[in-house]
PDB file of C-alpha atoms in Angstrom:
ATOM      1  CA  UNK A  25       0.000   0.000   0.000  1.00  0.00           C
ATOM      2  CA  UNK A  26       1.323   3.421  -0.882  1.00  0.00           C
ATOM      3  CA  UNK A  27       2.396   5.669   1.955  1.00  0.00           C
ATOM      4  CA  UNK A  28      -0.350   8.132   2.857  1.00  0.00           C
ATOM      5  CA  UNK A  29       2.022  11.023   2.246  1.00  0.00           C
ATOM      6  CA  UNK A  30       2.413   9.828  -1.352  1.00  0.00           C
ATOM      7  CA  UNK A  31      -1.347  10.031  -1.921  1.00  0.00           C
ATOM      8  CA  UNK A  32      -1.370  13.800  -2.218  1.00  0.00           C
ATOM      9  CA  UNK A  33       0.201  16.206  -4.705  1.00  0.00           C
ATOM     10  CA  UNK A  34       2.794  16.782  -5.862  1.00  0.00           C
ATOM     11  CA  UNK A  35       3.110  13.194  -7.056  1.00  0.00           C
ATOM     12  CA  UNK A  36       6.379  11.606  -8.200  1.00  0.00           C
ATOM     13  CA  UNK A  37       6.928  10.355 -11.728  1.00  0.00           C
ATOM     14  CA  UNK A  38       6.753   6.667 -12.632  1.00  0.00           C
ATOM     15  CA  UNK A  39      10.521   6.647 -13.107  1.00  0.00           C
ATOM     16  CA  UNK A  40      11.116   8.245  -9.705  1.00  0.00           C
ATOM     17  CA  UNK A  41       9.057   5.543  -8.023  1.00  0.00           C
ATOM     18  CA  UNK A  42      10.996   2.821  -9.814  1.00  0.00           C
ATOM     19  CA  UNK A  43      14.312   4.367  -8.831  1.00  0.00           C
ATOM     20  CA  UNK A  44      13.240   4.642  -5.202  1.00  0.00           C
ATOM     21  CA  UNK A  45      12.397   0.947  -5.163  1.00  0.00           C
ATOM     22  CA  UNK A  46      15.604  -0.113  -6.899  1.00  0.00           C
ATOM     23  CA  UNK A  47      17.857   2.037  -4.744  1.00  0.00           C
ATOM     24  CA  UNK A  48      16.274   1.133  -1.407  1.00  0.00           C
ATOM     25  CA  UNK A  49      18.259  -1.313   0.751  1.00  0.00           C
ATOM     26  CA  UNK A  50      16.956  -4.862   0.702  1.00  0.00           C
ATOM     27  CA  UNK A  51      19.637  -7.094   2.196  1.00  0.00           C
ATOM     28  CA  UNK A  52      17.449  -8.120   5.138  1.00  0.00           C
ATOM     29  CA  UNK A  53      13.850  -9.266   5.292  1.00  0.00           C
ATOM     30  CA  UNK A  54      12.878  -6.105   7.165  1.00  0.00           C
ATOM     31  CA  UNK A  55      14.552  -3.857   4.593  1.00  0.00           C
ATOM     32  CA  UNK A  56      13.043  -5.823   1.706  1.00  0.00           C
ATOM     33  CA  UNK A  57       9.521  -5.482   3.098  1.00  0.00           C
ATOM     34  CA  UNK A  58      10.031  -1.783   3.831  1.00  0.00           C
ATOM     35  CA  UNK A  59      11.045  -0.843   0.298  1.00  0.00           C
ATOM     36  CA  UNK A  60       8.775   1.607  -1.541  1.00  0.00           C
ATOM     37  CA  UNK A  61       6.254  -0.147  -3.807  1.00  0.00           C
ATOM     38  CA  UNK A  62       6.922  -0.768  -7.471  1.00  0.00           C
ATOM     39  CA  UNK A  63       4.485   1.327  -9.532  1.00  0.00           C
ATOM     40  CA  UNK A  64       1.971  -0.608 -11.612  1.00  0.00           C
ATOM     41  CA  UNK A  65      -1.055  -0.019 -13.755  1.00  0.00           C
ATOM     42  CA  UNK A  66      -4.107   0.070 -11.493  1.00  0.00           C
ATOM     43  CA  UNK A  67      -6.307  -3.076 -11.435  1.00  0.00           C
ATOM     44  CA  UNK A  68      -9.252  -1.233 -13.022  1.00  0.00           C
ATOM     45  CA  UNK A  69      -7.169  -0.825 -16.209  1.00  0.00           C
ATOM     46  CA  UNK A  70      -7.305  -4.605 -16.665  1.00  0.00           C
ATOM     47  CA  UNK A  71     -10.946  -4.179 -17.683  1.00  0.00           C
ATOM     48  CA  UNK A  72     -10.013  -2.053 -20.686  1.00  0.00           C
ATOM     49  CA  UNK A  73     -10.353  -3.385 -24.215  1.00  0.00           C
ATOM     50  CA  UNK A  74      -7.872  -1.162 -26.029  1.00  0.00           C
ATOM     51  CA  UNK A  75      -8.076  -1.985 -29.721  1.00  0.00           C
ATOM     52  CA  UNK A  76      -5.091  -1.238 -31.932  1.00  0.00           C
ATOM     53  CA  UNK A  77      -7.192   0.422 -34.606  1.00  0.00           C
ATOM     54  CA  UNK A  78      -9.217   3.540 -35.266  1.00  0.00           C
ATOM     55  CA  UNK A  79      -9.267   6.738 -33.276  1.00  0.00           C
ATOM     56  CA  UNK A  80      -9.551   7.609 -29.613  1.00  0.00           C
ATOM     57  CA  UNK A  81     -11.927   7.239 -27.800  1.00  0.00           C
ATOM     58  CA  UNK A  82     -13.781   4.795 -30.091  1.00  0.00           C
ATOM     59  CA  UNK A  83     -10.833   2.401 -29.839  1.00  0.00           C
ATOM     60  CA  UNK A  84     -11.519   1.735 -26.142  1.00  0.00           C
ATOM     61  CA  UNK A  85     -14.315  -0.086 -24.347  1.00  0.00           C
ATOM     62  CA  UNK A  86     -14.671  -1.292 -20.768  1.00  0.00           C
ATOM     63  CA  UNK A  87     -15.480  -4.849 -19.729  1.00  0.00           C
ATOM     64  CA  UNK A  88     -17.461  -5.754 -16.643  1.00  0.00           C
ATOM     65  CA  UNK A  89     -15.060  -8.661 -16.105  1.00  0.00           C
ATOM     66  CA  UNK A  90     -11.420  -8.381 -17.164  1.00  0.00           C
ATOM     67  CA  UNK A  91     -10.568 -10.064 -20.477  1.00  0.00           C
ATOM     68  CA  UNK A  92     -14.244 -10.965 -21.111  1.00  0.00           C
ATOM     69  CA  UNK A  93     -15.676  -9.041 -24.058  1.00  0.00           C
ATOM     70  CA  UNK A  94     -19.334  -9.764 -23.385  1.00  0.00           C
ATOM     71  CA  UNK A  95     -21.352  -6.811 -22.073  1.00  0.00           C
ATOM     72  CA  UNK A  96     -18.617  -4.242 -22.683  1.00  0.00           C
ATOM     73  CA  UNK A  97     -19.461  -0.595 -22.116  1.00  0.00           C
ATOM     74  CA  UNK A  98     -18.272   2.368 -24.201  1.00  0.00           C
ATOM     75  CA  UNK A  99     -15.355   4.370 -22.853  1.00  0.00           C
ATOM     76  CA  UNK A 100     -17.113   7.494 -24.104  1.00  0.00           C
ATOM     77  CA  UNK A 101     -20.788   7.981 -24.928  1.00  0.00           C
ATOM     78  CA  UNK A 102     -21.600  11.038 -27.096  1.00  0.00           C
ATOM     79  CA  UNK A 103     -24.426  13.216 -25.830  1.00  0.00           C
ATOM     80  CA  UNK A 104     -27.714  12.967 -27.637  1.00  0.00           C
ATOM     81  CA  UNK A 105     -28.955  16.016 -29.471  1.00  0.00           C
ATOM     82  CA  UNK A 106     -30.063  18.682 -27.028  1.00  0.00           C
ATOM     83  CA  UNK A 107     -28.272  17.100 -24.079  1.00  0.00           C
ATOM     84  CA  UNK A 108     -25.084  18.142 -22.363  1.00  0.00           C
ATOM     85  CA  UNK A 109     -22.368  15.722 -21.335  1.00  0.00           C
ATOM     86  CA  UNK A 110     -20.477  15.445 -18.076  1.00  0.00           C
ATOM     87  CA  UNK A 111     -17.476  17.327 -19.447  1.00  0.00           C
ATOM     88  CA  UNK A 112     -18.800  19.790 -22.054  1.00  0.00           C
ATOM     89  CA  UNK A 113     -16.108  22.389 -21.440  1.00  0.00           C
ATOM     90  CA  UNK A 114     -13.231  20.166 -22.544  1.00  0.00           C
ATOM     91  CA  UNK A 115     -13.023  19.696 -26.330  1.00  0.00           C
ATOM     92  CA  UNK A 116     -11.562  16.175 -26.304  1.00  0.00           C
ATOM     93  CA  UNK A 117     -12.770  15.530 -29.820  1.00  0.00           C
ATOM     94  CA  UNK A 118     -16.245  14.867 -28.412  1.00  0.00           C
ATOM     95  CA  UNK A 119     -18.117  17.677 -30.166  1.00  0.00           C
ATOM     96  CA  UNK A 120     -21.396  18.366 -28.458  1.00  0.00           C
ATOM     97  CA  UNK A 121     -20.238  16.863 -25.170  1.00  0.00           C
ATOM     98  CA  UNK A 122     -20.868  13.415 -23.833  1.00  0.00           C
ATOM     99  CA  UNK A 123     -20.219  11.112 -20.915  1.00  0.00           C
ATOM    100  CA  UNK A 124     -16.979   9.363 -20.064  1.00  0.00           C
ATOM    101  CA  UNK A 125     -16.958   6.001 -18.346  1.00  0.00           C
ATOM    102  CA  UNK A 126     -16.043   6.372 -14.675  1.00  0.00           C
ATOM    103  CA  UNK A 127     -12.746   4.574 -15.310  1.00  0.00           C
ATOM    104  CA  UNK A 128     -11.636   7.405 -17.604  1.00  0.00           C
ATOM    105  CA  UNK A 129     -11.113   9.786 -14.685  1.00  0.00           C
ATOM    106  CA  UNK A 130      -9.449   7.288 -12.347  1.00  0.00           C
ATOM    107  CA  UNK A 131      -5.681   7.229 -11.793  1.00  0.00           C
ATOM    108  CA  UNK A 132      -3.803   5.208 -14.387  1.00  0.00           C
ATOM    109  CA  UNK A 133      -1.371   3.812 -11.855  1.00  0.00           C
ATOM    110  CA  UNK A 134      -0.845   2.763  -8.271  1.00  0.00           C
ATOM    111  CA  UNK A 135       0.612   4.868  -6.718  1.00  0.00           C
ATOM    112  CA  UNK A 136      -0.503   7.963  -8.646  1.00  0.00           C
ATOM    113  CA  UNK A 137       2.144   9.547 -10.873  1.00  0.00           C
ATOM    114  CA  UNK A 138       2.785  13.011 -12.272  1.00  0.00           C
ATOM    115  CA  UNK A 139       4.295  11.690 -15.509  1.00  0.00           C
ATOM    116  CA  UNK A 140       5.003   8.405 -17.249  1.00  0.00           C
ATOM    117  CA  UNK A 141       7.011   7.366 -20.320  1.00  0.00           C
ATOM    118  CA  UNK A 142       5.286   4.971 -22.715  1.00  0.00           C
ATOM    119  CA  UNK A 143       7.092   2.788 -25.233  1.00  0.00           C
ATOM    120  CA  UNK A 144       6.459  -0.116 -27.610  1.00  0.00           C
ATOM    121  CA  UNK A 145       7.979  -3.508 -26.814  1.00  0.00           C
ATOM    122  CA  UNK A 146       7.371  -4.535 -30.422  1.00  0.00           C
ATOM    123  CA  UNK A 147       9.554  -1.695 -31.700  1.00  0.00           C
ATOM    124  CA  UNK A 148      12.193  -2.314 -29.049  1.00  0.00           C
ATOM    125  CA  UNK A 149      12.575  -5.869 -30.390  1.00  0.00           C
ATOM    126  CA  UNK A 150      12.204  -5.017 -34.087  1.00  0.00           C
ATOM    127  CA  UNK A 151      15.848  -4.483 -35.046  1.00  0.00           C
ATOM    128  CA  UNK A 152      17.141  -7.538 -33.181  1.00  0.00           C
ATOM    129  CA  UNK A 153      14.407  -9.812 -34.568  1.00  0.00           C
ATOM    130  CA  UNK A 154      14.900  -8.428 -38.076  1.00  0.00           C
ATOM    131  CA  UNK A 155      18.562  -9.438 -37.963  1.00  0.00           C
ATOM    132  CA  UNK A 156      17.671 -12.910 -36.682  1.00  0.00           C
ATOM    133  CA  UNK A 157      15.098 -13.391 -39.447  1.00  0.00           C
ATOM    134  CA  UNK A 158      17.076 -11.947 -42.363  1.00  0.00           C
ATOM    135  CA  UNK A 159      20.690 -12.978 -41.710  1.00  0.00           C
ATOM    136  CA  UNK A 160      20.343 -16.580 -42.890  1.00  0.00           C
ATOM    137  CA  UNK A 161      18.158 -15.587 -45.838  1.00  0.00           C
ATOM    138  CA  UNK A 162      20.747 -13.029 -46.884  1.00  0.00           C
ATOM    139  CA  UNK A 163      23.693 -15.415 -46.632  1.00  0.00           C
ATOM    140  CA  UNK A 164      21.822 -18.208 -48.434  1.00  0.00           C
ATOM    141  CA  UNK A 165      20.663 -15.987 -51.290  1.00  0.00           C
ATOM    142  CA  UNK A 166      23.538 -13.542 -51.718  1.00  0.00           C
ATOM    143  CA  UNK A 167      25.869 -14.697 -54.498  1.00  0.00           C
ATOM    144  CA  UNK A 168      28.573 -12.152 -53.705  1.00  0.00           C
ATOM    145  CA  UNK A 169      29.594  -9.608 -51.109  1.00  0.00           C
ATOM    146  CA  UNK A 170      27.067  -6.934 -52.043  1.00  0.00           C
ATOM    147  CA  UNK A 171      27.746  -4.740 -49.044  1.00  0.00           C
ATOM    148  CA  UNK A 172      24.956  -6.177 -46.918  1.00  0.00           C
ATOM    149  CA  UNK A 173      27.400  -6.890 -44.104  1.00  0.00           C
ATOM    150  CA  UNK A 174      29.310  -3.833 -42.874  1.00  0.00           C
ATOM    151  CA  UNK A 175      31.905  -3.407 -40.120  1.00  0.00           C
ATOM    152  CA  UNK A 176      30.415  -1.526 -37.194  1.00  0.00           C
ATOM    153  CA  UNK A 177      33.478   0.711 -37.117  1.00  0.00           C
ATOM    154  CA  UNK A 178      32.790   1.789 -40.707  1.00  0.00           C
ATOM    155  CA  UNK A 179      29.269   2.979 -39.936  1.00  0.00           C
ATOM    156  CA  UNK A 180      30.387   6.213 -38.300  1.00  0.00           C
ATOM    157  CA  UNK A 181      29.597   7.747 -34.947  1.00  0.00           C
ATOM    158  CA  UNK A 182      26.166   8.951 -36.080  1.00  0.00           C
ATOM    159  CA  UNK A 183      24.928   5.489 -36.981  1.00  0.00           C
ATOM    160  CA  UNK A 184      21.685   4.401 -35.318  1.00  0.00           C
ATOM    161  CA  UNK A 185      22.570   0.718 -35.756  1.00  0.00           C
ATOM    162  CA  UNK A 186      22.252  -1.254 -32.516  1.00  0.00           C
ATOM    163  CA  UNK A 187      24.220  -4.514 -32.991  1.00  0.00           C
ATOM    164  CA  UNK A 188      22.217  -7.570 -31.959  1.00  0.00           C
ATOM    165  CA  UNK A 189      23.381 -10.610 -30.021  1.00  0.00           C
ATOM    166  CA  UNK A 190      23.290 -12.512 -33.321  1.00  0.00           C
ATOM    167  CA  UNK A 191      26.017 -10.201 -34.616  1.00  0.00           C
ATOM    168  CA  UNK A 192      28.204  -9.683 -31.545  1.00  0.00           C
ATOM    169  CA  UNK A 193      28.250 -13.400 -30.812  1.00  0.00           C
ATOM    170  CA  UNK A 194      29.261 -15.580 -27.883  1.00  0.00           C
ATOM    171  CA  UNK A 195      30.849 -15.690 -25.433  1.00  0.00           C
ATOM    172  CA  UNK A 196      31.050 -11.986 -24.579  1.00  0.00           C
ATOM    173  CA  UNK A 197      28.404 -10.442 -26.859  1.00  0.00           C
ATOM    174  CA  UNK A 198      30.501  -7.285 -27.000  1.00  0.00           C
ATOM    175  CA  UNK A 199      30.356  -4.981 -30.011  1.00  0.00           C
ATOM    176  CA  UNK A 200      33.701  -3.900 -31.482  1.00  0.00           C
ATOM    177  CA  UNK A 201      34.691  -1.973 -34.590  1.00  0.00           C
ATOM    178  CA  UNK A 202      35.113  -5.333 -36.360  1.00  0.00           C
ATOM    179  CA  UNK A 203      31.602  -6.556 -35.547  1.00  0.00           C
ATOM    180  CA  UNK A 204      29.815  -7.307 -38.825  1.00  0.00           C
ATOM    181  CA  UNK A 205      26.324  -5.798 -39.015  1.00  0.00           C
ATOM    182  CA  UNK A 206      23.689  -6.671 -41.609  1.00  0.00           C
ATOM    183  CA  UNK A 207      22.602  -3.333 -43.069  1.00  0.00           C
ATOM    184  CA  UNK A 208      20.604  -4.506 -46.073  1.00  0.00           C
ATOM    185  CA  UNK A 209      19.183  -7.944 -46.814  1.00  0.00           C
ATOM    186  CA  UNK A 210      19.478  -9.486 -50.268  1.00  0.00           C
ATOM    187  CA  UNK A 211      15.657  -9.447 -50.362  1.00  0.00           C
ATOM    188  CA  UNK A 212      15.986  -5.667 -50.751  1.00  0.00           C
ATOM    189  CA  UNK A 213      14.825  -4.713 -47.270  1.00  0.00           C
ATOM    190  CA  UNK A 214      16.868  -2.253 -45.220  1.00  0.00           C
ATOM    191  CA  UNK A 215      17.602  -2.817 -41.568  1.00  0.00           C
ATOM    192  CA  UNK A 216      15.066  -0.937 -39.370  1.00  0.00           C
ATOM    193  CA  UNK A 217      17.122   1.316 -37.108  1.00  0.00           C
ATOM    194  CA  UNK A 218      16.389   3.961 -34.499  1.00  0.00           C
ATOM    195  CA  UNK A 219      13.175   2.322 -33.269  1.00  0.00           C
ATOM    196  CA  UNK A 220      14.207   0.794 -29.942  1.00  0.00           C
ATOM    197  CA  UNK A 221      14.470   4.015 -27.940  1.00  0.00           C
ATOM    198  CA  UNK A 222      11.213   5.666 -29.027  1.00  0.00           C
ATOM    199  CA  UNK A 223       9.165   6.956 -26.100  1.00  0.00           C
ATOM    200  CA  UNK A 224       6.403   9.433 -25.387  1.00  0.00           C
ATOM    201  CA  UNK A 225       5.849  11.216 -22.074  1.00  0.00           C
ATOM    202  CA  UNK A 226       2.369  11.738 -20.674  1.00  0.00           C
ATOM    203  CA  UNK A 227       1.583  14.319 -17.993  1.00  0.00           C
ATOM    204  CA  UNK A 228      -1.731  15.186 -16.298  1.00  0.00           C
ATOM    205  CA  UNK A 229      -4.317  17.141 -18.245  1.00  0.00           C
ATOM    206  CA  UNK A 230      -5.213  20.654 -16.977  1.00  0.00           C
ATOM    207  CA  UNK A 231      -6.921  20.471 -13.610  1.00  0.00           C
ATOM    208  CA  UNK A 232      -5.434  17.106 -12.674  1.00  0.00           C
ATOM    209  CA  UNK A 233      -2.490  16.417 -10.390  1.00  0.00           C
ATOM    210  CA  UNK A 234      -1.977  12.847 -11.612  1.00  0.00           C
ATOM    211  CA  UNK A 235      -2.153  10.990 -14.915  1.00  0.00           C
ATOM    212  CA  UNK A 236      -5.626   9.561 -15.502  1.00  0.00           C
ATOM    213  CA  UNK A 237      -6.619   6.657 -17.717  1.00  0.00           C
ATOM    214  CA  UNK A 238      -8.103   9.091 -20.244  1.00  0.00           C
ATOM    215  CA  UNK A 239      -5.017  11.313 -20.194  1.00  0.00           C
ATOM    216  CA  UNK A 240      -2.794   8.381 -20.990  1.00  0.00           C
ATOM    217  CA  UNK A 241      -4.719   6.581 -23.710  1.00  0.00           C
ATOM    218  CA  UNK A 242      -5.677   9.811 -25.493  1.00  0.00           C
ATOM    219  CA  UNK A 243      -1.960  10.504 -26.000  1.00  0.00           C
ATOM    220  CA  UNK A 244      -0.460   7.038 -26.383  1.00  0.00           C
ATOM    221  CA  UNK A 245      -3.040   5.574 -28.792  1.00  0.00           C
ATOM    222  CA  UNK A 246      -2.471   8.035 -31.677  1.00  0.00           C
ATOM    223  CA  UNK A 247       1.280   7.804 -31.040  1.00  0.00           C
ATOM    224  CA  UNK A 248       1.235   4.016 -31.411  1.00  0.00           C
ATOM    225  CA  UNK A 249      -1.067   4.203 -34.422  1.00  0.00           C
ATOM    226  CA  UNK A 250       1.349   6.596 -36.142  1.00  0.00           C
ATOM    227  CA  UNK A 251       3.937   3.784 -36.020  1.00  0.00           C
ATOM    228  CA  UNK A 252       1.629   0.935 -36.998  1.00  0.00           C
ATOM    229  CA  UNK A 253       3.555   0.090 -40.188  1.00  0.00           C
ATOM    230  CA  UNK A 254       6.692  -0.509 -38.130  1.00  0.00           C
ATOM    231  CA  UNK A 255       4.690  -2.480 -35.568  1.00  0.00           C
ATOM    232  CA  UNK A 256       3.291  -4.697 -38.362  1.00  0.00           C
ATOM    233  CA  UNK A 257       6.872  -5.198 -39.524  1.00  0.00           C
ATOM    234  CA  UNK A 258       7.868  -6.172 -35.989  1.00  0.00           C
ATOM    235  CA  UNK A 259       5.073  -8.741 -35.868  1.00  0.00           C
ATOM    236  CA  UNK A 260       6.271 -10.273 -39.138  1.00  0.00           C
ATOM    237  CA  UNK A 261       9.752 -10.981 -37.753  1.00  0.00           C
ATOM    238  CA  UNK A 262       8.887 -12.158 -34.239  1.00  0.00           C
ATOM    239  CA  UNK A 263      10.942 -15.270 -33.630  1.00  0.00           C
ATOM    240  CA  UNK A 264       8.314 -17.420 -31.910  1.00  0.00           C
ATOM    241  CA  UNK A 265       5.034 -16.081 -33.306  1.00  0.00           C
ATOM    242  CA  UNK A 266       5.666 -14.387 -36.641  1.00  0.00           C
ATOM    243  CA  UNK A 267       2.502 -13.073 -38.327  1.00  0.00           C
ATOM    244  CA  UNK A 268       3.102 -12.441 -42.066  1.00  0.00           C
ATOM    245  CA  UNK A 269      -0.408 -10.954 -42.437  1.00  0.00           C
ATOM    246  CA  UNK A 270      -0.226  -8.817 -39.290  1.00  0.00           C
ATOM    247  CA  UNK A 271      -2.009  -5.822 -40.817  1.00  0.00           C
ATOM    248  CA  UNK A 272      -5.138  -7.878 -41.535  1.00  0.00           C
ATOM    249  CA  UNK A 273      -5.505  -9.253 -37.993  1.00  0.00           C
ATOM    250  CA  UNK A 274      -7.170  -7.831 -34.890  1.00  0.00           C
ATOM    251  CA  UNK A 275      -4.784  -6.608 -32.195  1.00  0.00           C
ATOM    252  CA  UNK A 276      -5.097  -5.269 -28.669  1.00  0.00           C
ATOM    253  CA  UNK A 277      -2.762  -2.902 -26.834  1.00  0.00           C
ATOM    254  CA  UNK A 278      -1.798  -4.595 -23.572  1.00  0.00           C
ATOM    255  CA  UNK A 279       0.354  -4.171 -20.485  1.00  0.00           C
ATOM    256  CA  UNK A 280       2.232  -0.941 -20.007  1.00  0.00           C
ATOM    257  CA  UNK A 281       3.966   1.379 -20.002  1.00  0.00           C
ATOM    258  CA  UNK A 282       6.145  -0.861 -22.215  1.00  0.00           C
ATOM    259  CA  UNK A 283       3.230  -1.802 -24.433  1.00  0.00           C
ATOM    260  CA  UNK A 284       2.858  -4.860 -26.596  1.00  0.00           C
ATOM    261  CA  UNK A 285       0.245  -5.476 -29.249  1.00  0.00           C
ATOM    262  CA  UNK A 286      -1.363  -8.874 -28.722  1.00  0.00           C
ATOM    263  CA  UNK A 287      -3.701 -10.826 -30.964  1.00  0.00           C
ATOM    264  CA  UNK A 288      -7.264 -10.306 -29.823  1.00  0.00           C
ATOM    265  CA  UNK A 289      -7.848 -14.065 -30.029  1.00  0.00           C
ATOM    266  CA  UNK A 290      -5.137 -14.533 -27.403  1.00  0.00           C
ATOM    267  CA  UNK A 291      -6.353 -11.723 -25.166  1.00  0.00           C
ATOM    268  CA  UNK A 292     -10.078 -12.397 -24.965  1.00  0.00           C
ATOM    269  CA  UNK A 293     -11.249 -15.117 -22.610  1.00  0.00           C
ATOM    270  CA  UNK A 294     -14.657 -16.808 -22.500  1.00  0.00           C
ATOM    271  CA  UNK A 295     -17.019 -16.073 -19.647  1.00  0.00           C
ATOM    272  CA  UNK A 296     -17.103 -18.812 -17.032  1.00  0.00           C
ATOM    273  CA  UNK A 297     -20.514 -19.849 -15.769  1.00  0.00           C
ATOM    274  CA  UNK A 298     -21.139 -19.158 -12.107  1.00  0.00           C
ATOM    275  CA  UNK A 299     -20.895 -22.172  -9.844  1.00  0.00           C
ATOM    276  CA  UNK A 300     -18.814 -24.239 -12.274  1.00  0.00           C
ATOM    277  CA  UNK A 301     -15.194 -25.201 -12.294  1.00  0.00           C
ATOM    278  CA  UNK A 302     -12.889 -27.378 -14.343  1.00  0.00           C
ATOM    279  CA  UNK A 303     -11.265 -30.497 -12.880  1.00  0.00           C
ATOM    280  CA  UNK A 304      -8.415 -32.426 -14.506  1.00  0.00           C
ATOM    281  CA  UNK A 305      -8.939 -36.195 -14.264  1.00  0.00           C
ATOM    282  CA  UNK A 306      -6.350 -38.796 -15.219  1.00  0.00           C
ATOM    283  CA  UNK A 307      -7.734 -42.079 -16.522  1.00  0.00           C
ATOM    284  CA  UNK A 308      -5.499 -44.822 -17.925  1.00  0.00           C
ATOM    285  CA  UNK A 309      -2.621 -42.400 -18.317  1.00  0.00           C
ATOM    286  CA  UNK A 310      -4.702 -39.793 -20.172  1.00  0.00           C
ATOM    287  CA  UNK A 311      -5.551 -36.420 -18.604  1.00  0.00           C
ATOM    288  CA  UNK A 312      -8.883 -34.842 -19.536  1.00  0.00           C
ATOM    289  CA  UNK A 313     -10.706 -31.711 -18.359  1.00  0.00           C
ATOM    290  CA  UNK A 314     -14.268 -32.224 -17.178  1.00  0.00           C
ATOM    291  CA  UNK A 315     -16.800 -29.836 -15.624  1.00  0.00           C
ATOM    292  CA  UNK A 316     -16.696 -29.850 -11.816  1.00  0.00           C
TER     293      UNK A 316
END
């Protein structure tokens, strides 16, 4: 539980809270238990269905039960003609006013924060996964040294190339001037560089002392959507779950603030009937699930 003194403005940033936790002593049980809490997204955010498509706020709905899409409620309901919404003075793209779901005004995090940096895990992994996917294709299909592989030292100090573990190699995985980096694949595709450090900072909207759910998504959603082509590319080169047709599939924005886009089919869970449970029974060496 957050210290009561932390539950009043001015609030620290997400990064400040993380640093406090990391830097606090923890060599004894007492010290470990006394460390400041790690910030997290508040439990009510788990009810959000944040679709990686369209515009804000239509991209968001709110579930009654986390991960269950049945009976979802709109994140924002436009006012009917002649009616005034709950926040008519703030032009959040909701011309004519309207009503925000109660979750919209709640704190994004526990504890509350005055700022938070959002990023994309997909983009952070893009360059490394691209190298893993393309290096063997390039070597197998390149008939001559066409300049695809370049010494890191020859790239210059302004290069945005971030050598991957596939290029630095075991046992030290240390980049040197002689480290060979794949700059262009023989398939004609250039290495995606400068994507891993992209971030956007969200601060409270006017009148708020902490970042709300609405504050955060209204900023981060259009930012992520502006990079959707690179995110599709990242999904195509994921090592374990590559999706060649990523742009045609339904995705959800999950976790945070280091966000990942997850297939909707993986994210959504069926509603469980009340009073039922599943029991695993082993019969003749075979395990089956039966209603309990």
